[in-house]
Coordinates of C-alpha atoms and ligand atoms in Angstrom, one line a residue:
M1 CA 70.0 130.0 74.0
A2 CA 66.7 128.1 73.9
E3 CA 67.7 126.5 77.2
E4 CA 68.2 129.8 78.9
L5 CA 64.7 130.8 77.9
G6 CA 63.5 127.5 79.5
A7 CA 62.3 126.0 76.2
T8 CA 64.8 123.4 75.0
V9 CA 63.8 122.3 71.6
G10 CA 64.3 118.6 70.9
K11 CA 65.3 117.0 67.6
V12 CA 63.7 114.9 65.0
F13 CA 65.5 112.0 63.4
L14 CA 64.0 110.9 60.1
V15 CA 65.1 107.2 60.2
G16 CA 64.9 104.6 57.5
A17 CA 63.8 101.3 59.1
G18 CA 64.8 99.2 56.1
P19 CA 62.6 97.0 54.0
G20 CA 61.3 94.6 56.7
D21 CA 64.0 92.2 57.9
P22 CA 64.9 94.0 61.2
G23 CA 68.6 93.2 60.5
L24 CA 68.6 95.6 57.7
I25 CA 68.2 98.8 59.8
T26 CA 71.4 100.9 59.9
V27 CA 73.6 100.9 63.1
R28 CA 72.9 104.6 63.5
G29 CA 69.2 104.0 63.1
L30 CA 69.1 101.3 65.7
R31 CA 71.1 103.4 68.2
L32 CA 68.7 106.3 67.8
L33 CA 65.8 104.0 68.4
Q34 CA 67.4 102.8 71.6
Q35 CA 67.7 106.4 72.8
A36 CA 64.4 107.8 71.7
D37 CA 61.8 109.6 73.8
V38 CA 59.1 109.3 71.1
V39 CA 58.9 107.0 68.1
I40 CA 56.4 107.9 65.4
Y41 CA 56.2 104.9 63.1
D42 CA 54.4 103.7 60.0
H43 CA 52.7 100.6 58.6
L44 CA 55.5 98.2 57.4
V45 CA 57.7 98.6 60.4
D46 CA 58.6 95.3 62.1
E47 CA 57.6 94.8 65.7
R48 CA 61.1 93.6 66.5
L49 CA 62.5 97.0 65.9
L50 CA 60.0 98.6 68.2
A51 CA 61.1 96.2 70.9
E52 CA 64.4 98.1 70.9
V53 CA 62.8 101.3 72.1
P54 CA 63.2 102.2 75.8
R55 CA 60.2 101.2 78.0
A56 CA 59.5 104.8 79.0
A57 CA 59.4 106.0 75.4
E58 CA 56.1 106.9 73.8
L59 CA 55.2 104.9 70.7
I60 CA 52.8 106.5 68.2
Y61 CA 51.5 104.6 65.2
V62 CA 50.6 106.8 62.3
G63 CA 50.6 103.9 59.8
K64 CA 49.1 104.4 56.4
L65 CA 47.4 101.8 54.3
A66 CA 46.4 102.8 50.8
S67 CA 42.8 102.2 51.9
Q68 CA 42.7 103.8 55.3
H69 CA 44.7 106.7 56.6
T70 CA 45.2 106.6 60.3
L71 CA 46.5 110.2 60.5
R72 CA 46.6 112.6 57.6
Q73 CA 50.1 113.7 56.5
S74 CA 49.4 117.3 57.8
E75 CA 48.6 115.8 61.2
I76 CA 51.8 113.8 61.2
N77 CA 53.8 116.9 60.4
I78 CA 52.2 118.8 63.3
L79 CA 52.9 115.9 65.6
L80 CA 56.6 115.9 64.7
V81 CA 56.8 119.6 65.4
V82 CA 54.8 119.5 68.7
K83 CA 56.8 116.6 70.1
A84 CA 60.1 118.3 69.2
Q85 CA 58.9 121.5 70.8
E86 CA 58.3 119.6 74.0
G87 CA 62.1 119.0 74.0
K88 CA 61.9 115.3 73.0
R89 CA 64.2 113.2 70.9
V90 CA 61.8 112.1 68.3
V91 CA 62.5 109.2 65.9
R92 CA 60.3 109.3 62.9
L93 CA 60.7 105.7 61.7
K94 CA 59.8 105.1 58.1
G95 CA 59.8 102.0 56.0
G96 CA 62.8 101.5 53.7
D97 CA 64.5 104.8 53.0
P98 CA 62.8 107.9 54.3
F99 CA 63.3 109.9 51.0
V100 CA 62.1 107.2 48.6
F101 CA 58.4 107.6 48.2
G102 CA 58.0 108.0 51.9
R103 CA 57.0 111.6 52.1
G104 CA 60.1 112.1 54.2
G105 CA 61.0 115.1 52.0
E106 CA 57.8 116.8 52.9
E107 CA 58.4 116.1 56.6
A108 CA 61.9 117.5 56.4
Q109 CA 60.5 120.7 54.7
V110 CA 58.0 121.2 57.5
L111 CA 60.7 120.7 60.2
A112 CA 63.1 123.1 58.4
G113 CA 60.2 125.6 58.0
S114 CA 59.4 125.4 61.7
G115 CA 63.0 125.8 62.8
I116 CA 63.1 122.3 64.4
P117 CA 66.6 120.7 64.3
F118 CA 66.5 117.4 62.4
E119 CA 68.7 114.7 60.9
V120 CA 68.1 112.2 58.2
V121 CA 69.3 108.6 58.6
P122 CA 69.0 106.8 55.2
G123 CA 67.7 103.3 55.1
V124 CA 67.9 100.3 52.8
T125 CA 65.1 100.8 50.3
S126 CA 62.7 98.0 49.3
A127 CA 63.3 99.1 45.7
I128 CA 66.7 97.4 45.9
A129 CA 66.4 95.1 48.8
A130 CA 63.3 93.2 47.7
P131 CA 64.8 92.3 44.3
A132 CA 68.1 91.4 46.1
Y133 CA 66.3 89.0 48.4
A134 CA 64.5 87.5 45.4
G135 CA 67.9 86.9 43.7
I136 CA 67.6 89.8 41.2
P137 CA 70.5 92.3 41.0
V138 CA 69.1 95.6 39.7
T139 CA 72.2 96.1 37.6
H140 CA 74.6 93.6 36.0
R141 CA 77.6 94.3 33.8
A142 CA 76.2 92.1 31.0
H143 CA 72.4 92.9 31.3
A144 CA 71.6 96.3 32.9
S145 CA 73.6 99.5 33.1
S146 CA 70.7 101.6 34.4
F147 CA 67.7 101.4 36.7
A148 CA 64.8 103.7 37.6
V149 CA 62.5 103.6 40.5
I150 CA 58.9 104.8 39.8
T151 CA 55.7 105.0 41.7
G152 CA 52.8 102.9 40.4
H153 CA 50.3 104.7 42.6
E154 CA 49.3 107.4 40.1
D155 CA 45.6 107.6 39.5
P156 CA 45.1 105.9 36.0
T157 CA 42.1 108.1 35.3
K158 CA 44.3 111.3 35.6
P159 CA 44.5 112.9 32.2
T160 CA 48.2 113.7 32.7
S161 CA 50.9 111.7 34.3
R162 CA 54.1 112.9 36.0
L163 CA 55.7 109.8 34.6
D164 CA 57.0 110.0 31.1
W165 CA 56.1 106.4 30.0
E166 CA 57.5 106.9 26.6
K167 CA 61.0 107.5 27.9
L168 CA 60.7 105.1 30.8
A169 CA 59.5 102.1 28.8
T170 CA 62.6 101.8 26.7
G171 CA 65.0 104.4 28.2
V172 CA 66.2 102.4 31.2
D173 CA 67.3 98.7 31.5
T174 CA 65.7 97.9 34.8
L175 CA 62.4 99.5 35.9
I176 CA 61.4 99.1 39.5
C177 CA 57.9 100.1 40.4
L178 CA 56.7 100.7 43.9
M179 CA 53.1 101.0 45.1
G180 CA 51.9 99.4 41.9
A181 CA 49.9 96.4 43.2
Q182 CA 46.5 97.9 42.4
N183 CA 47.7 99.5 39.1
L184 CA 49.6 96.6 37.6
T185 CA 47.3 96.4 34.5
H186 CA 47.7 100.1 33.8
I187 CA 51.5 99.9 34.3
V188 CA 52.0 96.9 32.0
A189 CA 49.7 98.5 29.4
Q190 CA 51.8 101.7 29.4
L191 CA 55.1 99.8 29.0
L192 CA 53.7 97.7 26.1
R193 CA 52.1 100.7 24.4
H194 CA 55.4 102.6 24.6
G195 CA 57.5 99.9 23.0
R196 CA 58.8 97.5 25.7
A197 CA 58.7 94.0 24.3
P198 CA 55.9 91.7 25.5
E199 CA 58.5 88.9 26.2
T200 CA 60.3 91.2 28.7
P201 CA 60.6 89.4 32.1
I202 CA 58.9 90.9 35.1
A203 CA 59.0 89.8 38.7
L204 CA 56.6 90.8 41.5
V205 CA 58.1 90.6 45.0
R206 CA 55.6 90.7 47.8
W207 CA 56.6 91.3 51.5
G208 CA 60.3 91.4 50.3
T209 CA 62.8 90.5 53.1
W210 CA 60.0 89.5 55.5
P211 CA 59.6 85.8 56.4
T212 CA 56.5 85.8 54.2
Q213 CA 58.3 87.0 51.0
E214 CA 56.9 85.6 47.8
T215 CA 58.0 86.1 44.2
L216 CA 56.0 85.7 41.0
V217 CA 57.8 85.8 37.6
G218 CA 56.2 86.2 34.2
T219 CA 56.5 88.4 31.2
L220 CA 54.8 91.7 30.3
A221 CA 52.4 89.5 28.2
D222 CA 51.2 87.3 31.0
I223 CA 51.9 88.9 34.4
V224 CA 48.5 90.5 34.8
E225 CA 46.8 87.2 34.4
L226 CA 49.3 85.4 36.7
A227 CA 49.0 88.0 39.4
A228 CA 45.2 88.0 39.3
A229 CA 45.1 84.2 39.7
R230 CA 47.4 84.5 42.8
Q231 CA 45.5 87.5 44.2
Y232 CA 48.8 89.3 44.4
G233 CA 48.3 92.3 46.7
A234 CA 50.4 94.9 48.5
P235 CA 53.1 95.5 49.7
A236 CA 54.7 94.5 46.4
I237 CA 57.2 95.8 44.0
A238 CA 57.6 95.0 40.3
I239 CA 60.9 94.6 38.6
V240 CA 61.0 94.8 34.8
G241 CA 64.0 93.8 32.7
E242 CA 66.4 91.2 31.7
V243 CA 68.0 91.0 35.2
V244 CA 64.9 89.1 36.3
R245 CA 66.2 86.1 34.5
L246 CA 69.2 85.9 36.8
R247 CA 66.9 84.8 39.6
D248 CA 66.9 81.3 38.0
T249 CA 70.6 80.9 38.9
I250 CA 71.2 83.2 41.9
Q251 CA 68.1 83.1 44.0
W252 CA 69.5 82.3 47.5
L253 CA 66.8 83.0 50.1
D254 CA 65.0 79.7 49.5
N255 CA 68.3 77.8 49.5
R256 CA 69.7 79.3 52.7
S257 CA 71.7 76.9 54.8
P258 CA 70.7 76.6 58.5
V259 CA 73.9 78.4 59.6
E260 CA 73.2 82.1 59.2
Ligands
SAH301 N1 60.3 104.4 51.6 C1 59.9 103.0 51.2 C2 58.8 103.0 50.2 C3 57.5 103.6 50.7 S1 56.2 103.5 49.6 C4 61.2 102.3 50.7 O1 62.2 102.9 50.5 O2 61.1 101.1 50.6 C5 55.5 101.9 50.0 C6 55.7 100.9 48.9 O3 57.0 100.4 49.0 C7 54.8 99.7 48.9 O4 53.5 100.0 48.3 C8 55.5 98.7 48.2 O5 55.4 98.9 46.8 C9 57.0 99.0 48.6 N2 57.5 98.2 49.6 C10 57.8 98.6 50.9 N3 58.3 97.6 51.6 C11 58.2 96.5 50.8 C12 58.6 95.1 50.9 N4 59.1 94.7 52.0 N5 58.4 94.3 49.9 C13 57.9 94.7 48.7 N6 57.5 96.0 48.5 C14 57.7 96.9 49.5

């Protein structure tokens, strides 16, 4: 119909790029990149993935750092709609999984509301991949039957929190906290205040799955001090729980044989 009217609407693909290592994008995600007319991508997307995009395609960086927003979310939403209305195949490439703290849900709402056809291509989230690359399984039959993924980016001065710390602190075995690098002190304080034991192990994984990956292990009692001494900044995730101890025996990244 649209074609008869001379206005072919394109399509937007909300694609998860994976956590960093370019080998962790999905097969479908990679194929879509290779056929894209426009790629709108974020901070934390590896250059090697962008090398897969056809030469003629338009690449638009809308990366967001906590400190500096290149484009506001509302502007990104408009860009998606406009490019699709031009009849383009638009890949919206987002770090990790598009629906895990990536505002992909909001982008999908805007597309649905504007009548733009879209598809979602899930990705490997850093919430699970970064621990895995650090030798930490988020569940384990003997140590953890549940895990929760939370944002650490809440403003600590806000009087009310969307996070129910009382339940989270002791209600799940493994707690995975994204975007918490600047708020580590607050997060650890909340967990301790609400009953998680000070000797609980915690790992911070920075640049998980990237060649620069680093892991720091401590306990709730000492991690704040350890992280401050190492100037541990973003992008990092925190993993809290007994599973962190398994890293001692199953970390593999640093022991990889040359044959990969
Ligand atoms: N949608 C993404 C998360 C976006 S929020 C996903 O599914 O992974 C951005 C936060 O994710 C960062 O502040 C950091 O906490 C975490 N993050 C993303 N990539 C990471 C990586 N490679 N290593 C460690 N943390 C990462």
